[in-house]
CSV table of C-alpha atoms in Angstrom, one decimal:
chain,number,residue,atom,x,y,z
D,1,UNK,CA,-4.8,13.6,2.9
D,2,UNK,CA,-5.6,13.4,6.7
D,3,UNK,CA,-8.2,15.3,8.7
D,4,UNK,CA,-8.9,15.3,12.4
D,5,UNK,CA,-12.3,14.7,13.7
D,6,UNK,CA,-13.7,17.8,15.4
D,7,UNK,CA,-14.9,15.8,18.4
D,8,UNK,CA,-13.1,13.2,20.4
D,9,UNK,CA,-13.6,9.6,19.4
D,10,UNK,CA,-16.4,7.7,21.3
D,11,UNK,CA,-16.1,3.9,21.2
D,12,UNK,CA,-19.2,2.4,19.5
D,13,UNK,CA,-19.4,-0.5,22.0
D,14,UNK,CA,-21.2,-0.9,25.3
D,15,UNK,CA,-18.4,-2.4,27.3
D,16,UNK,CA,-20.6,-4.5,29.6
D,17,UNK,CA,-19.5,-7.9,31.0
D,18,UNK,CA,-22.0,-9.6,28.7
D,19,UNK,CA,-20.7,-7.8,25.6
D,20,UNK,CA,-17.1,-8.6,26.4
D,21,UNK,CA,-17.9,-12.3,26.4
D,22,UNK,CA,-18.1,-12.1,22.6
D,23,UNK,CA,-14.8,-10.2,22.3
D,24,UNK,CA,-12.1,-12.3,24.2
D,25,UNK,CA,-9.2,-10.3,22.7
D,26,UNK,CA,-10.9,-7.0,23.6
D,27,UNK,CA,-11.5,-8.3,27.1
D,28,UNK,CA,-7.8,-9.1,27.4
D,29,UNK,CA,-6.9,-5.6,26.2
D,30,UNK,CA,-9.1,-3.9,28.8
D,31,UNK,CA,-7.6,-6.1,31.5
D,32,UNK,CA,-4.1,-5.1,30.5
D,33,UNK,CA,-3.2,-8.4,29.0
D,34,UNK,CA,-1.6,-9.0,25.6
D,35,UNK,CA,-4.2,-9.3,22.9
D,36,UNK,CA,-4.8,-8.9,19.2
D,37,UNK,CA,-7.7,-6.8,18.1
D,38,UNK,CA,-8.0,-4.4,15.2
D,39,UNK,CA,-10.5,-2.7,13.0
D,40,UNK,CA,-10.2,-1.4,9.4
D,41,UNK,CA,-13.2,0.9,9.6
D,42,UNK,CA,-15.3,1.8,6.6
D,43,UNK,CA,-13.5,2.0,3.2
D,44,UNK,CA,-14.9,3.6,0.0
D,45,UNK,CA,-13.3,4.3,-3.4
D,46,UNK,CA,-13.4,6.7,-6.3
D,47,UNK,CA,-11.6,6.6,-9.6
D,48,UNK,CA,-10.5,9.8,-11.4
D,49,UNK,CA,-8.1,11.6,-13.7
D,50,UNK,CA,-6.8,15.1,-14.3
D,51,UNK,CA,-8.2,14.9,-17.8
D,52,UNK,CA,-11.7,14.7,-16.5
D,53,UNK,CA,-14.5,12.1,-16.8
D,54,UNK,CA,-15.3,12.4,-20.6
D,55,UNK,CA,-14.0,9.1,-21.9
D,56,UNK,CA,-10.7,9.2,-20.0
D,57,UNK,CA,-8.9,6.3,-18.4
D,58,UNK,CA,-8.7,6.6,-14.6
D,59,UNK,CA,-5.2,7.6,-13.5
D,60,UNK,CA,-5.7,7.7,-9.8
D,61,UNK,CA,-7.8,5.9,-7.2
D,62,UNK,CA,-9.1,7.6,-4.1
D,63,UNK,CA,-9.4,5.3,-1.1
D,64,UNK,CA,-11.4,6.9,1.8
D,65,UNK,CA,-10.5,5.0,4.9
D,66,UNK,CA,-11.2,5.2,8.6
D,67,UNK,CA,-8.3,3.3,10.2
D,68,UNK,CA,-7.5,2.4,13.7
D,69,UNK,CA,-7.2,-0.3,16.3
D,70,UNK,CA,-6.0,-1.3,19.7
D,71,UNK,CA,-2.4,-0.9,20.6
D,72,UNK,CA,-2.0,-3.7,23.1
D,73,UNK,CA,-0.8,-6.3,20.5
D,74,UNK,CA,1.2,-9.4,20.9
D,75,UNK,CA,3.6,-7.6,18.4
D,76,UNK,CA,5.8,-5.1,20.1
D,77,UNK,CA,4.6,-2.0,18.1
D,78,UNK,CA,4.1,0.5,20.9
D,79,UNK,CA,7.1,2.6,19.8
D,80,UNK,CA,6.9,1.9,16.1
D,81,UNK,CA,5.3,5.2,15.0
D,82,UNK,CA,7.8,7.3,17.0
D,83,UNK,CA,10.8,5.5,15.4
D,84,UNK,CA,9.5,6.1,11.9
D,85,UNK,CA,8.0,9.6,12.0
D,86,UNK,CA,11.2,11.4,11.2
D,87,UNK,CA,12.2,9.5,8.1
D,88,UNK,CA,9.2,7.4,6.9
D,89,UNK,CA,7.0,8.2,3.9
D,90,UNK,CA,4.1,6.3,5.5
D,91,UNK,CA,1.0,8.3,6.1
D,92,UNK,CA,-0.2,9.0,9.6
D,93,UNK,CA,-3.1,6.5,9.4
D,94,UNK,CA,-0.7,3.7,8.5
D,95,UNK,CA,1.9,4.6,11.2
D,96,UNK,CA,-0.8,4.6,13.8
D,97,UNK,CA,-3.0,1.8,12.4
D,98,UNK,CA,-2.4,-0.3,15.6
D,99,UNK,CA,-3.2,2.4,18.1
D,100,UNK,CA,-6.2,4.1,19.6
D,101,UNK,CA,-4.8,7.4,18.3
D,102,UNK,CA,-5.5,6.2,14.8
D,103,UNK,CA,-9.2,6.7,15.4
D,104,UNK,CA,-8.8,10.4,16.0
D,105,UNK,CA,-8.7,11.2,12.3
D,106,UNK,CA,-9.7,9.9,8.9
D,107,UNK,CA,-7.3,9.5,5.9
D,108,UNK,CA,-8.0,9.6,2.2
D,109,UNK,CA,-5.3,7.7,0.4
D,110,UNK,CA,-4.5,8.8,-3.2
D,111,UNK,CA,-3.2,5.9,-5.2
D,112,UNK,CA,-2.0,5.7,-8.8
D,113,UNK,CA,-4.0,3.6,-11.2
D,114,UNK,CA,-1.1,3.8,-13.7
D,115,UNK,CA,2.5,4.4,-12.8
D,116,UNK,CA,5.3,5.8,-14.9
D,117,UNK,CA,8.1,5.8,-12.4
D,118,UNK,CA,10.7,3.0,-12.6
D,119,UNK,CA,13.0,2.1,-9.7
D,120,UNK,CA,16.4,0.5,-9.7
D,121,UNK,CA,17.5,-2.9,-8.4
D,122,UNK,CA,21.3,-3.4,-8.7
D,123,UNK,CA,24.0,-5.6,-7.3
D,124,UNK,CA,26.3,-3.9,-4.8
D,125,UNK,CA,29.3,-6.1,-5.6
D,126,UNK,CA,30.2,-9.7,-6.7
D,127,UNK,CA,29.3,-11.1,-3.3
D,128,UNK,CA,26.1,-13.2,-3.9
D,129,UNK,CA,25.2,-13.0,-0.2
D,130,UNK,CA,25.2,-9.2,-0.1
D,131,UNK,CA,21.8,-7.7,-0.3
D,132,UNK,CA,21.2,-5.8,-3.6
D,133,UNK,CA,20.7,-2.0,-3.8
D,134,UNK,CA,17.0,-1.0,-4.2
D,135,UNK,CA,16.0,2.5,-5.1
D,136,UNK,CA,12.2,2.8,-5.7
D,137,UNK,CA,12.8,6.4,-7.1
D,138,UNK,CA,9.6,7.6,-5.4
D,139,UNK,CA,8.4,10.9,-6.9
D,140,UNK,CA,10.6,10.7,-10.0
D,141,UNK,CA,7.8,10.9,-12.5
D,142,UNK,CA,6.3,14.3,-13.3
D,143,UNK,CA,3.2,12.7,-14.7
D,144,UNK,CA,2.6,10.6,-11.6
D,145,UNK,CA,3.2,13.6,-9.4
D,146,UNK,CA,0.7,15.7,-11.4
D,147,UNK,CA,-2.0,13.0,-11.0
D,148,UNK,CA,-1.4,12.8,-7.3
D,149,UNK,CA,-1.8,16.5,-6.9
D,150,UNK,CA,-5.1,16.3,-8.8
D,151,UNK,CA,-6.2,13.6,-6.4
D,152,UNK,CA,-5.4,15.7,-3.4
D,153,UNK,CA,-7.4,18.6,-4.9
D,154,UNK,CA,-10.3,16.1,-5.4
D,155,UNK,CA,-10.2,15.1,-1.7
D,156,UNK,CA,-10.2,18.8,-0.6
D,157,UNK,CA,-13.2,19.5,-2.9
D,158,UNK,CA,-15.1,16.5,-1.4
D,159,UNK,CA,-14.3,17.5,2.2
D,160,UNK,CA,-15.4,21.1,1.5
D,161,UNK,CA,-18.8,19.8,0.7
D,162,UNK,CA,-19.0,17.4,3.6
D,163,UNK,CA,-20.7,17.7,7.0
D,164,UNK,CA,-18.4,19.9,9.1
D,165,UNK,CA,-19.1,17.8,12.2
D,166,UNK,CA,-16.9,15.1,10.6
D,167,UNK,CA,-14.2,17.3,9.0
D,168,UNK,CA,-11.8,19.1,11.3
D,169,UNK,CA,-8.3,20.4,10.7
D,170,UNK,CA,-6.3,19.1,7.7
D,171,UNK,CA,-3.1,17.6,9.1
D,172,UNK,CA,-1.6,16.4,5.8
D,173,UNK,CA,-0.6,18.0,3.5
D,174,UNK,CA,-2.0,20.9,5.7
D,175,UNK,CA,-3.1,24.4,4.8
D,176,UNK,CA,0.6,25.4,4.2
D,177,UNK,CA,0.5,23.5,0.9
D,178,UNK,CA,-1.8,25.3,-1.5
D,179,UNK,CA,-0.1,26.1,-4.8
D,180,UNK,CA,0.6,23.5,-7.5
D,181,UNK,CA,4.3,23.8,-6.7
D,182,UNK,CA,3.8,23.3,-3.0
D,183,UNK,CA,1.6,20.3,-3.5
D,184,UNK,CA,4.0,18.8,-6.1
D,185,UNK,CA,6.8,19.1,-3.6
D,186,UNK,CA,4.7,17.5,-0.9
D,187,UNK,CA,4.0,14.5,-3.2
D,188,UNK,CA,7.7,14.2,-4.1
D,189,UNK,CA,8.6,14.0,-0.4
D,190,UNK,CA,5.8,11.7,0.7
D,191,UNK,CA,4.7,9.4,-2.2
D,192,UNK,CA,5.3,5.8,-1.4
D,193,UNK,CA,4.1,2.3,-2.4
D,194,UNK,CA,3.9,-1.2,-0.9
D,195,UNK,CA,3.0,-3.2,-4.1
D,196,UNK,CA,6.5,-2.9,-5.6
D,197,UNK,CA,6.9,-5.3,-8.5
D,198,UNK,CA,8.5,-5.9,-11.9
D,199,UNK,CA,12.1,-6.5,-11.0
D,200,UNK,CA,12.3,-9.6,-13.3
D,201,UNK,CA,9.7,-8.6,-16.0
D,202,UNK,CA,8.8,-10.9,-18.9
D,203,UNK,CA,9.8,-10.0,-22.4
D,204,UNK,CA,12.1,-10.7,-25.4
D,205,UNK,CA,15.7,-11.4,-24.5
D,206,UNK,CA,16.8,-8.5,-26.8
D,207,UNK,CA,15.0,-6.0,-24.7
D,208,UNK,CA,17.4,-4.5,-22.2
D,209,UNK,CA,15.1,-4.4,-19.1
D,210,UNK,CA,13.5,-7.9,-19.4
D,211,UNK,CA,14.8,-10.8,-17.3
D,212,UNK,CA,12.4,-13.7,-18.1
D,213,UNK,CA,10.6,-15.1,-21.1
D,214,UNK,CA,6.9,-15.8,-21.6
D,215,UNK,CA,7.3,-19.1,-19.7
D,216,UNK,CA,8.9,-17.4,-16.7
D,217,UNK,CA,12.4,-18.8,-17.5
D,218,UNK,CA,15.3,-16.5,-16.7
D,219,UNK,CA,17.1,-15.6,-19.9
D,220,UNK,CA,20.3,-17.6,-20.4
D,221,UNK,CA,20.1,-19.4,-17.1
D,222,UNK,CA,19.1,-23.0,-17.4
D,223,UNK,CA,16.6,-24.4,-14.9
D,224,UNK,CA,15.7,-21.2,-13.2
D,225,UNK,CA,12.2,-19.6,-13.2
D,226,UNK,CA,10.5,-16.8,-11.4
D,227,UNK,CA,6.9,-17.3,-10.2
D,228,UNK,CA,5.9,-14.1,-8.3
D,229,UNK,CA,4.9,-10.5,-8.8
D,230,UNK,CA,8.4,-9.7,-10.1
D,231,UNK,CA,7.2,-10.9,-13.5
D,232,UNK,CA,4.8,-8.1,-14.1
D,233,UNK,CA,6.4,-5.1,-15.9
D,234,UNK,CA,4.1,-2.6,-14.2
D,235,UNK,CA,2.5,-2.4,-10.8
D,236,UNK,CA,-1.0,-3.8,-11.0
D,237,UNK,CA,-3.9,-1.6,-10.0
D,238,UNK,CA,-5.3,-3.3,-6.9
D,239,UNK,CA,-4.0,-5.8,-4.3
D,240,UNK,CA,-1.8,-8.3,-6.2
D,241,UNK,CA,-2.3,-11.4,-4.0
D,242,UNK,CA,-4.9,-13.0,-6.4
D,243,UNK,CA,-2.7,-12.2,-9.4
D,244,UNK,CA,0.3,-13.9,-7.7
D,245,UNK,CA,-1.7,-17.1,-6.9
D,246,UNK,CA,-2.9,-17.3,-10.5
D,247,UNK,CA,0.6,-16.9,-11.8
D,248,UNK,CA,1.9,-19.6,-9.5
D,249,UNK,CA,-0.8,-22.0,-10.8
D,250,UNK,CA,-0.1,-21.2,-14.4
D,251,UNK,CA,3.7,-21.5,-14.1
D,252,UNK,CA,3.3,-24.8,-12.3
D,253,UNK,CA,1.3,-26.1,-15.3
D,254,UNK,CA,4.1,-24.8,-17.6
D,255,UNK,CA,6.8,-26.6,-15.7
D,256,UNK,CA,4.8,-29.9,-15.8
D,257,UNK,CA,4.1,-29.4,-19.5
D,258,UNK,CA,7.7,-28.6,-20.3
D,259,UNK,CA,8.9,-31.8,-18.6
D,260,UNK,CA,6.0,-33.7,-20.2
D,261,UNK,CA,4.7,-34.8,-16.9
D,262,UNK,CA,0.9,-35.2,-16.4
D,263,UNK,CA,-0.2,-33.9,-13.0
D,264,UNK,CA,-1.3,-36.6,-10.5
D,265,UNK,CA,-4.6,-36.6,-8.8
D,266,UNK,CA,-3.1,-35.0,-5.7
D,267,UNK,CA,-1.4,-32.3,-7.7
D,268,UNK,CA,-4.6,-31.4,-9.5
């Protein structure tokens, strides 16, 4: 859910020569040189559920974020937002994260704490070098969509009670989406995710959707293991980097144990 600031953004820096000595990348940017400088603003979070607070398990996470940055990057991203606006599900704040324009508004990201939608990963043909077919099936779960709509309503309720000097026009979903049906359709068309996981979930070999056993070995394929976020059957709530590193350490220990090899001092 994205809102414009009623007033133009004013940079919180005094761009004097003395100040710029401490910001070499910013100094390059203002001089028209290639640079790398970004800011991730001030984040804050809130857990909630459509069933209310009385003993319920949180089903959505609300992430308030002020996002923005300088567009003069070493990466060639100047035209990136324009090329994606027509087809991408990415929110405005993400599309313009690397641009000054990203500081003109604040975005409140609604994220699922539990997901019920399952995507598809299939082979296109027998060619092992052909990329597989991936369909995340965004918006396919009515329960997920319902929780996302509830989160949008929570954002609107919070913004209605906020200081009007910080809350301007609602850009997304916008005032045109008010009814439950309209908001649900907006969610179906725009819900997205970047922590996709679970394409080789652990489980019993007799279960149709599992690919690996409890020691990360691929069923019926000798000598092949998986040691990444693909092993988790559902998307974890939170950034998965720490989980993946822990899994890698654990599976490395399993491999050493299976081959009855004690780790050397360097390996430890």
